[in-house]
Coordinates of C-alpha atoms in Angstrom, one line a residue:
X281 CA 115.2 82.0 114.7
X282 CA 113.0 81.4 118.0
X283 CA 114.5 81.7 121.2
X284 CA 113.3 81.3 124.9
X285 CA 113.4 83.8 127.8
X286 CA 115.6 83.5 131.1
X287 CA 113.5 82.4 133.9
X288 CA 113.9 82.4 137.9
X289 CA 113.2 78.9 139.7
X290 CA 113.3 78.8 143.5
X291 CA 116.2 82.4 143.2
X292 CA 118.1 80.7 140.6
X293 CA 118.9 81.9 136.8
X294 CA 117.8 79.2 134.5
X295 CA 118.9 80.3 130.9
X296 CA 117.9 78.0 127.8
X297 CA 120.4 77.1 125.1
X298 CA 119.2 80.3 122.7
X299 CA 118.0 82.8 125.3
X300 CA 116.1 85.8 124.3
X301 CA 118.3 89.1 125.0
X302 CA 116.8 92.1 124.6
X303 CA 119.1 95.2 123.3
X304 CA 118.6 99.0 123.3
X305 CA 120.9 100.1 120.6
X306 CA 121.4 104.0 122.9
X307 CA 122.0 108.0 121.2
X308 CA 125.1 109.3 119.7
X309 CA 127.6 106.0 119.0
X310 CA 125.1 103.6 120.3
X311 CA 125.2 103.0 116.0
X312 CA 128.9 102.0 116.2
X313 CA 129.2 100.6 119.6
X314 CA 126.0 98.0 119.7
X315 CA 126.4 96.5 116.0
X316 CA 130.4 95.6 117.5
X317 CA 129.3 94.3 120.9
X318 CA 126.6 91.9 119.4
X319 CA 129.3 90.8 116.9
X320 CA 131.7 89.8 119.1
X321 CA 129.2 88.0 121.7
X322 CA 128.0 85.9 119.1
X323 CA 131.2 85.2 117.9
X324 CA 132.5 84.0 121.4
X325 CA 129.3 82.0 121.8
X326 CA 129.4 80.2 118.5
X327 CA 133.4 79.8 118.9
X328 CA 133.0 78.5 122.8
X329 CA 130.0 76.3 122.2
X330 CA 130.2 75.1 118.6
X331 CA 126.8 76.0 117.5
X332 CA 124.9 74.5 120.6
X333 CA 124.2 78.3 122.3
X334 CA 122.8 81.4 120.3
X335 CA 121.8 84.4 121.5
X336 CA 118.3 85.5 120.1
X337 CA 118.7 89.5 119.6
X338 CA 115.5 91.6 120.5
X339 CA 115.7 95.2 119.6
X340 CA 114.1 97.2 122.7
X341 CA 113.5 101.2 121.9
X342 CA 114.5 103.8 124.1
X343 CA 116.0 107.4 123.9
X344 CA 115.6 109.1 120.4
X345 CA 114.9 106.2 118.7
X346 CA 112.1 105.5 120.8
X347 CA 111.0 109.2 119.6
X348 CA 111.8 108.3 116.3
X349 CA 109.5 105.3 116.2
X350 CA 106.5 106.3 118.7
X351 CA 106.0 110.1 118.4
X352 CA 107.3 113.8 120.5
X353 CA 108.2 112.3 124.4
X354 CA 107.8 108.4 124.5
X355 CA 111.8 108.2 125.3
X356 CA 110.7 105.3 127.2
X357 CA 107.9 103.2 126.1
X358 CA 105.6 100.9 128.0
X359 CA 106.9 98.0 125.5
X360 CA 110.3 98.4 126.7
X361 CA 109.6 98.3 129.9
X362 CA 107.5 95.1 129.5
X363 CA 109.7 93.1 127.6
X364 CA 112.7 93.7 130.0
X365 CA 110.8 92.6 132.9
X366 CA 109.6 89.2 130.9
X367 CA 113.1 88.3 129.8
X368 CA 114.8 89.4 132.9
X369 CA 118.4 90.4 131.0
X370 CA 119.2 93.2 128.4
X371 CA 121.7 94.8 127.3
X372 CA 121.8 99.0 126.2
X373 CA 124.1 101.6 124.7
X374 CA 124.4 105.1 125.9
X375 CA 121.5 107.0 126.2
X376 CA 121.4 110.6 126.2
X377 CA 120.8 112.8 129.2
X378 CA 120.2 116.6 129.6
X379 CA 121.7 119.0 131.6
X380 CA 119.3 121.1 133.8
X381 CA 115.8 121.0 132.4
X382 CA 114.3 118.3 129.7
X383 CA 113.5 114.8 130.7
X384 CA 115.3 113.0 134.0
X385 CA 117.9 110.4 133.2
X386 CA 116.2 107.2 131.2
X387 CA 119.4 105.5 133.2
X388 CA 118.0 106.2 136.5
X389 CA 114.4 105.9 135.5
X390 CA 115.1 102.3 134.2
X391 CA 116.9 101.9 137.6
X392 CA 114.1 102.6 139.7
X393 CA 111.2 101.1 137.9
X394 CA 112.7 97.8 137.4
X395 CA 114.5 98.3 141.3
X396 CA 117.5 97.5 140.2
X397 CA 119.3 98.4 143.2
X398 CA 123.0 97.5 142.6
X399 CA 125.3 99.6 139.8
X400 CA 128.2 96.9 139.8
X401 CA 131.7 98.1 137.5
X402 CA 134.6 96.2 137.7
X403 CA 138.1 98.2 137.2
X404 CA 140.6 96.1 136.2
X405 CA 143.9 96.8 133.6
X406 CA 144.5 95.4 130.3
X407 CA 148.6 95.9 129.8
X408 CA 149.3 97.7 127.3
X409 CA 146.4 100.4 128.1
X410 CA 147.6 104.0 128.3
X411 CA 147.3 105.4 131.9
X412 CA 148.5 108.3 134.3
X413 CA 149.3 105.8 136.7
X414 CA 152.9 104.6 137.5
X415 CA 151.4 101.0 138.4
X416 CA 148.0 100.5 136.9
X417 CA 148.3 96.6 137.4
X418 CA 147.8 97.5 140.8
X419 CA 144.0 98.7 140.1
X420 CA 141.6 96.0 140.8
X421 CA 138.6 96.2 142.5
X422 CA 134.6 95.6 141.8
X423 CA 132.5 98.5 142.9
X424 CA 128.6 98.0 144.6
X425 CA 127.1 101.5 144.1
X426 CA 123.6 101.4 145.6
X427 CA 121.6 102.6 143.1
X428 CA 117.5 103.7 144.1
X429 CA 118.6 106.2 147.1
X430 CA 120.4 108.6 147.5
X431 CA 120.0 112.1 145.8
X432 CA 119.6 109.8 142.7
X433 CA 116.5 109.2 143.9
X434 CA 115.1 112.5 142.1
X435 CA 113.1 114.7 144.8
X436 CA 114.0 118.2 144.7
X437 CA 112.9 121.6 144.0
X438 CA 113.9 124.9 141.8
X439 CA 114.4 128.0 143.9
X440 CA 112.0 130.4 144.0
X441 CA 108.9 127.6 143.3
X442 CA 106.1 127.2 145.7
X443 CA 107.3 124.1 146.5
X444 CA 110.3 125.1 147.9
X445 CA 109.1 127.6 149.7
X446 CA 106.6 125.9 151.4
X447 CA 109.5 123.3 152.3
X448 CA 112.2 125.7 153.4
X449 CA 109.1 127.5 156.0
X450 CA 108.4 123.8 156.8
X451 CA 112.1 123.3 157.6
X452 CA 112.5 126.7 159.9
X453 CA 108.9 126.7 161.4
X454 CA 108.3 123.2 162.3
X455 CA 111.3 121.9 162.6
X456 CA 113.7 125.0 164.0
X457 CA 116.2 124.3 160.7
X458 CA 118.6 127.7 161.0
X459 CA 121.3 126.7 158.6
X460 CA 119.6 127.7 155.5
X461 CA 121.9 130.5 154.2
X462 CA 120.0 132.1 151.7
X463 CA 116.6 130.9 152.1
X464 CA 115.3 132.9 149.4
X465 CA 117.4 131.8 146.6
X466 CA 117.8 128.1 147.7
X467 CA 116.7 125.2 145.3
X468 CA 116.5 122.2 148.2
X469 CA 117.2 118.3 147.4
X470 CA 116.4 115.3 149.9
X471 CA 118.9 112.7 150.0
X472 CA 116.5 109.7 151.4
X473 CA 119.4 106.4 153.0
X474 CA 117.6 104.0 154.3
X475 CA 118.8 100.9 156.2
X476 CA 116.7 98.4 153.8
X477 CA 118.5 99.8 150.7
X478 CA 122.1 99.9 152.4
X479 CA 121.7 96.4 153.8
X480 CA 120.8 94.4 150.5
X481 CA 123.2 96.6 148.6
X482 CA 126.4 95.6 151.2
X483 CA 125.0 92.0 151.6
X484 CA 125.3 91.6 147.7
X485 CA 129.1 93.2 148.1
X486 CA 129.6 90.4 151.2
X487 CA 128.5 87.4 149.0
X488 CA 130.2 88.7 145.8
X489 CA 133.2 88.9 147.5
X490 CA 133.4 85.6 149.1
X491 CA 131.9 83.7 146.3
X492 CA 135.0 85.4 144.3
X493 CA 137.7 84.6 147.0
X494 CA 137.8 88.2 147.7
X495 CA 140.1 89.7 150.5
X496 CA 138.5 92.5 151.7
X497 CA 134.8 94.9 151.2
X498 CA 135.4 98.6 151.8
X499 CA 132.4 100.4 153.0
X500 CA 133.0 104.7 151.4
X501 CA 131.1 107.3 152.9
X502 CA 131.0 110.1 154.2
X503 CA 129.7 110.0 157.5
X504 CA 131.7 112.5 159.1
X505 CA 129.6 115.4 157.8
X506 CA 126.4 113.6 156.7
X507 CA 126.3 111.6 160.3
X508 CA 123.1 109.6 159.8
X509 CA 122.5 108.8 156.1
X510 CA 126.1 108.0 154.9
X511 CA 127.4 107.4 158.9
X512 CA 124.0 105.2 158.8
X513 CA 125.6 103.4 155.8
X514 CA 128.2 102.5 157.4
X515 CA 127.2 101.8 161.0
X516 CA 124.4 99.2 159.3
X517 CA 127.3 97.7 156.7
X518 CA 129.0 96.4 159.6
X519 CA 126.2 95.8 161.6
X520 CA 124.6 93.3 158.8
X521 CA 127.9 92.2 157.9
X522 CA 128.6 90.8 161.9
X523 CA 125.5 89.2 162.3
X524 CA 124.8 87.2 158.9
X525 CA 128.4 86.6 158.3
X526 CA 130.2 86.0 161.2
X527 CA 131.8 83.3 160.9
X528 CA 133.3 84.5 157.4
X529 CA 134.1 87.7 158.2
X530 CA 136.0 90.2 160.4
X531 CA 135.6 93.9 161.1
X532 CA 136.8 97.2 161.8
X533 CA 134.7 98.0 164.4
X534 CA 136.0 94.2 165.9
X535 CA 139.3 95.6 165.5
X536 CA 138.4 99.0 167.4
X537 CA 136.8 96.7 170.2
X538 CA 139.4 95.2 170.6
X539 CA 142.2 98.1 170.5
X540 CA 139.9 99.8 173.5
X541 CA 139.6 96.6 175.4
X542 CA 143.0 95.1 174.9
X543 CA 145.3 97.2 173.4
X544 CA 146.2 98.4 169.6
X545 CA 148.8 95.2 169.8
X546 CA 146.1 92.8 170.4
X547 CA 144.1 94.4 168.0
X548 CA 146.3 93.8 165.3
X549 CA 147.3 90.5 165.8
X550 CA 143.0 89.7 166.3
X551 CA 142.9 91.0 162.3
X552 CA 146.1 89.6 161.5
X553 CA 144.7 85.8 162.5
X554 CA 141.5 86.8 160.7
X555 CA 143.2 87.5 157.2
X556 CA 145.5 84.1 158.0
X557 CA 142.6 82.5 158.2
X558 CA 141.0 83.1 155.4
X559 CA 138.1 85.8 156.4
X560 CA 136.9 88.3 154.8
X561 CA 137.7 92.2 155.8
X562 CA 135.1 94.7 156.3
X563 CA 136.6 98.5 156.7
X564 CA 135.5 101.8 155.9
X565 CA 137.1 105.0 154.1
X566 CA 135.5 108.3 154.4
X567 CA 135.1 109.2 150.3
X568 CA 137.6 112.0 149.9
X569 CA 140.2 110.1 151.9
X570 CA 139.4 107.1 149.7
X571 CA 139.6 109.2 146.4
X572 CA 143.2 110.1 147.3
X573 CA 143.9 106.2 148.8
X574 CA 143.0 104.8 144.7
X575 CA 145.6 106.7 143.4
X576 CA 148.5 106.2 146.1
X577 CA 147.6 102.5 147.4
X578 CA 145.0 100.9 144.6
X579 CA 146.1 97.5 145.8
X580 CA 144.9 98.1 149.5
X581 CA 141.3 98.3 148.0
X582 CA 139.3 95.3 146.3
X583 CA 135.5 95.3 146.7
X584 CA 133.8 98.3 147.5
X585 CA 130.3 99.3 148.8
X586 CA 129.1 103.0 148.4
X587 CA 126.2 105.0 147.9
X588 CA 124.8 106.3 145.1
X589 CA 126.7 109.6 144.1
X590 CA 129.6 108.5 145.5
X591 CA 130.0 105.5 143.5
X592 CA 129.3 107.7 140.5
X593 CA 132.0 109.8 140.9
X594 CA 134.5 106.7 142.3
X595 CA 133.7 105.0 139.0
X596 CA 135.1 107.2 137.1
X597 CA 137.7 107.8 139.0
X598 CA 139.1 104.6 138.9
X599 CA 138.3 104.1 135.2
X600 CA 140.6 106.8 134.3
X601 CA 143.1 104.8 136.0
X602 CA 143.1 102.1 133.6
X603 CA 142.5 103.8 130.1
X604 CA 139.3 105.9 130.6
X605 CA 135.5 105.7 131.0
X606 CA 135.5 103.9 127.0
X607 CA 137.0 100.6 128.8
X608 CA 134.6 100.2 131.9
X609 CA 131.9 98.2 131.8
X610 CA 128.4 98.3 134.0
X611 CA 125.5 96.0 135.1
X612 CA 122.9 97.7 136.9
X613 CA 120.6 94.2 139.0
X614 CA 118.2 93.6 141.2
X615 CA 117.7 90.0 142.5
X616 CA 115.8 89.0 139.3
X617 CA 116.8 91.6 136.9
X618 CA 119.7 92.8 135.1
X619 CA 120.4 95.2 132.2
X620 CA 124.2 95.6 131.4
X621 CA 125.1 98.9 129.8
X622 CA 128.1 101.4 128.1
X623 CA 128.7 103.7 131.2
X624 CA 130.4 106.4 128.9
X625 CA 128.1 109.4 127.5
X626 CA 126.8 109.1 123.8
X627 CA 129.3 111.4 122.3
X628 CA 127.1 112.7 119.1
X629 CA 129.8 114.5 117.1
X630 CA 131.7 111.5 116.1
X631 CA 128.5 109.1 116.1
X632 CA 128.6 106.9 112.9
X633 CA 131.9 108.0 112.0
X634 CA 133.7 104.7 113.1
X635 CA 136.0 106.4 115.6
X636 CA 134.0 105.0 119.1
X637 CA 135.1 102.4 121.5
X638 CA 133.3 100.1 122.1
X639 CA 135.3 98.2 124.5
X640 CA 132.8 99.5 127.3
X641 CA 129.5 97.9 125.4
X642 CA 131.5 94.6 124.5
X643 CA 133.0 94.2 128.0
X644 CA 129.8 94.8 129.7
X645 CA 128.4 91.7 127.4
X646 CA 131.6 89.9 129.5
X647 CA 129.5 90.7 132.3
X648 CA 126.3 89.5 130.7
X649 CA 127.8 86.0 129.5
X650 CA 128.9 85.5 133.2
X651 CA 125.5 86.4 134.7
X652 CA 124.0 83.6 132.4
X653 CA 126.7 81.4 133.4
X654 CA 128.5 81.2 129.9
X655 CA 131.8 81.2 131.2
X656 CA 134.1 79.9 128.5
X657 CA 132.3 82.4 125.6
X658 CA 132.7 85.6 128.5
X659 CA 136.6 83.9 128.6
X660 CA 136.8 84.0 124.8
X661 CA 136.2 87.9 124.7
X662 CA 138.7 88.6 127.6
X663 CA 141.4 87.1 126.4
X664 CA 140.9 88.3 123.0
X665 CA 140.6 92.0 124.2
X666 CA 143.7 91.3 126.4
X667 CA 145.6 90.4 123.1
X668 CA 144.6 93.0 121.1
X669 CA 145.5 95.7 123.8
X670 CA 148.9 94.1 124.0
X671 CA 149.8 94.6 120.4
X672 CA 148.6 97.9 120.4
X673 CA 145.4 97.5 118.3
X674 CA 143.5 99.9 119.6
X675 CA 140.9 102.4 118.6
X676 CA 141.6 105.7 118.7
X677 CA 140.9 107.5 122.2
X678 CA 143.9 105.0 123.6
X679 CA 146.0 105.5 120.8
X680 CA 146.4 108.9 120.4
X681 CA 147.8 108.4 123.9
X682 CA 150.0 105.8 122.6
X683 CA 151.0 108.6 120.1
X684 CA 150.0 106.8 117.2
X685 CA 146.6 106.1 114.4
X686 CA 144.2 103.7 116.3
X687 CA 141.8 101.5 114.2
X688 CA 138.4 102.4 113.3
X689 CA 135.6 100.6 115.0
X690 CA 134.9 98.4 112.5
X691 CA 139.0 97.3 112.3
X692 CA 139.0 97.0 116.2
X693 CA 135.7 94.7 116.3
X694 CA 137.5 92.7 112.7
X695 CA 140.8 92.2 115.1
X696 CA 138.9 90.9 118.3
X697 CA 136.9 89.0 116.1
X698 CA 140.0 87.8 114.7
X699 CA 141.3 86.3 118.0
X700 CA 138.1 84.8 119.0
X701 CA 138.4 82.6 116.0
X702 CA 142.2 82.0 116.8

């Protein structure tokens, strides 16, 4: 079966009834997970559209099958690449990563050679998940990590290398640095901000967020201590966001404007008109602050923009909220880009055994099927997956919380599939 590739005309998606979407099936439970996600996709699509839409699978290599197929090193072939940046969309397993030495992340290298500049994961609770919380319904928020800066962005040295050394004289000669502790011993990292990669990140928050009828972004960072690269994050967030959306939007620094100029009474009766009028609210939360603020007030919070490791660890965070890392899903994008992807690890001792969750892989495909504008087929597999949750047919990382034997893969995928076609 032929299909056709997503194309860009004049900044807008145009996708053809059978679109081409590449796939990278990932390590470890990639076997399970993939087969499961594609599966129910195709299911939703056929269900929603009676036949009319397909989706045209393209097996992409990366990771050890990528090895496997092209020889010692090729974890990421030139063919993958390529075909990802003709069809614009893919979708990928988990791919495995090393600690310490080995190759760098294949995530973060397909990142930054495709630019694909926002990490977006939606947290949201499906009742009937097990979670620590006391009110996990409250927990709903879309998170904009910025995703090309940062100390993601992969420049650093070992201690004790040439390199280092000549930076850490550079640093104390040339540029009077004294609060190297242990010079000798120190392994040095640059964390590079800039205000390009802040301002498209926050202006993709801003639109997401009004396009969604959103009430509020939440710039994290932690600009107390790191005064001009996270502080520069947020100084430019609300900078941007005042002067390309100000008519839609109003913000903190407004509010503290105000407060000086007025009083702390006028102040909040300024942001209390604002949010009675309909206007978006743009606020900041240093990170640790915020880490504690997700777990006592999760309903204060609703779109956030971050950095780079700071969105790393908030994701998490927050997915343990609502029934673990297994049940988020991910979409890393640039403006003409975007590969959708399992955000757990690949967990190779129970690989091919049938016990994975794949609810990350399929509900990332959610995401997909509303990038390309399939709405009712991306409705399909929601509600389904709410229903299954419900009735307690879940694999088994939720329901050995639930104290009880979860379904195998396979069983899971058979009841979603199930309700699809109910």
């Amino acid at each position: 079966m032929s299909g056709s590739a997503i194309q860009y005309e004049n900044g807008k998606i145009v996708v053809p009834k059978r679109p081409v979407i590449p796939f990278i099936e990932g390590d470890g439970i990639g076997v399970d997970v993939t087969p499961a996600m594609q599966a129910v996709l195709d299911a939703a699509v056929a269900k929603a559209y009676g036949g009319e839409r397909q989706i045209v699978w393209q097996e992409l290599y990366a990771g050890q099958k990528a090895v496997a197929k092209f020889g010692a090193g090729v974890y990421l072939p030139e063919e993958t690449m390529a075909a990802i940046q003709h069809y614009h969309v893919a979708i990928k397993g988990p791919l495995e990563t090393p600690v310490g030495g080995g190759i760098r992340s294949l995530n973060v290298a397909l990142r930054q050679d495709l630019d694909l500049y926002v990490c977006q994961r939606p947290v949201r609770y499906f009742p009937g998940t097990p979670s620590p919380m006391k009110r996990p319904e409250d927990v709903d928020m879309v998170i904009f990590r910025e995703n090309s800066e940062d100390i993601y962005a992969g420049i650093e040295w070992p201690a004790g290398s040439p390199e280092v050394e000549r930076l850490i004289a550079f640093l104390q000669n040339e540029m009077g640095v004294k609060k190297i502790r242990f010079p000798a011993s120190s392994a040095i990292g640059i964390k590079p901000v800039s205000r390009e990669g802040s301002e498209r990140l926050i202006r993709r928050a801003i639109a997401y967020a009004l396009a969604q009828g959103r009430r509020s972004v939440t710039l994290v960072h932690k600009g107390n201590i790191m005064k001009f690269t996270e502080g520069g994050f947020r100084d430019w967030g609300y900078a941007l966001a005042e002067q390309e959306f100000a008519e839609q939007v109003f913000t903190w620094r407004q509010k503290v404007a105000i407060a000086k100029a007025e009083g702390k009474a006028a102040a909040a009766a300024a942001e209390k008109a604002a949010v009675e009028s309909g206007k978006l609210i743009i606020k900041d939360v240093i990170a640790d602050n915020f880490l504690q603020q997700i777990l006592l007030r999760p309903q204060d919070y609703d779109v956030v923009a971050t950095l780079n490791l700071n969105g790393d660890y908030i994701s998490d965070a927050l997915a343990a909220e609502v029934g673990g890392i297994g049940m988020a899903p991910g979409a890393n994008l640039s403006d003409t880009h975007a590969i959708f992807e399992a955000t757990h690890g690949t967990a190779p001792d129970i690989a091919g055994q049938g016990k994975a969750n794949p609810s990350s892989l399929i509900l990332s495909g959610v995401m997909l099927l509303e990038h390309i504008g399939w709405q009712e087929a991306a409705a399909a597999v929601t509600a389904a997956m709410d229903a299954c949750i419900a009735a307690g047919e879940v694999t088994g990382d939720l329901a050995s919380l639930l104290g009880r034997e979860g379904l195998s893969t396979r069983d899971f995928t058979a009841a979603l599939l199930r309700r699809i076609e109910a």
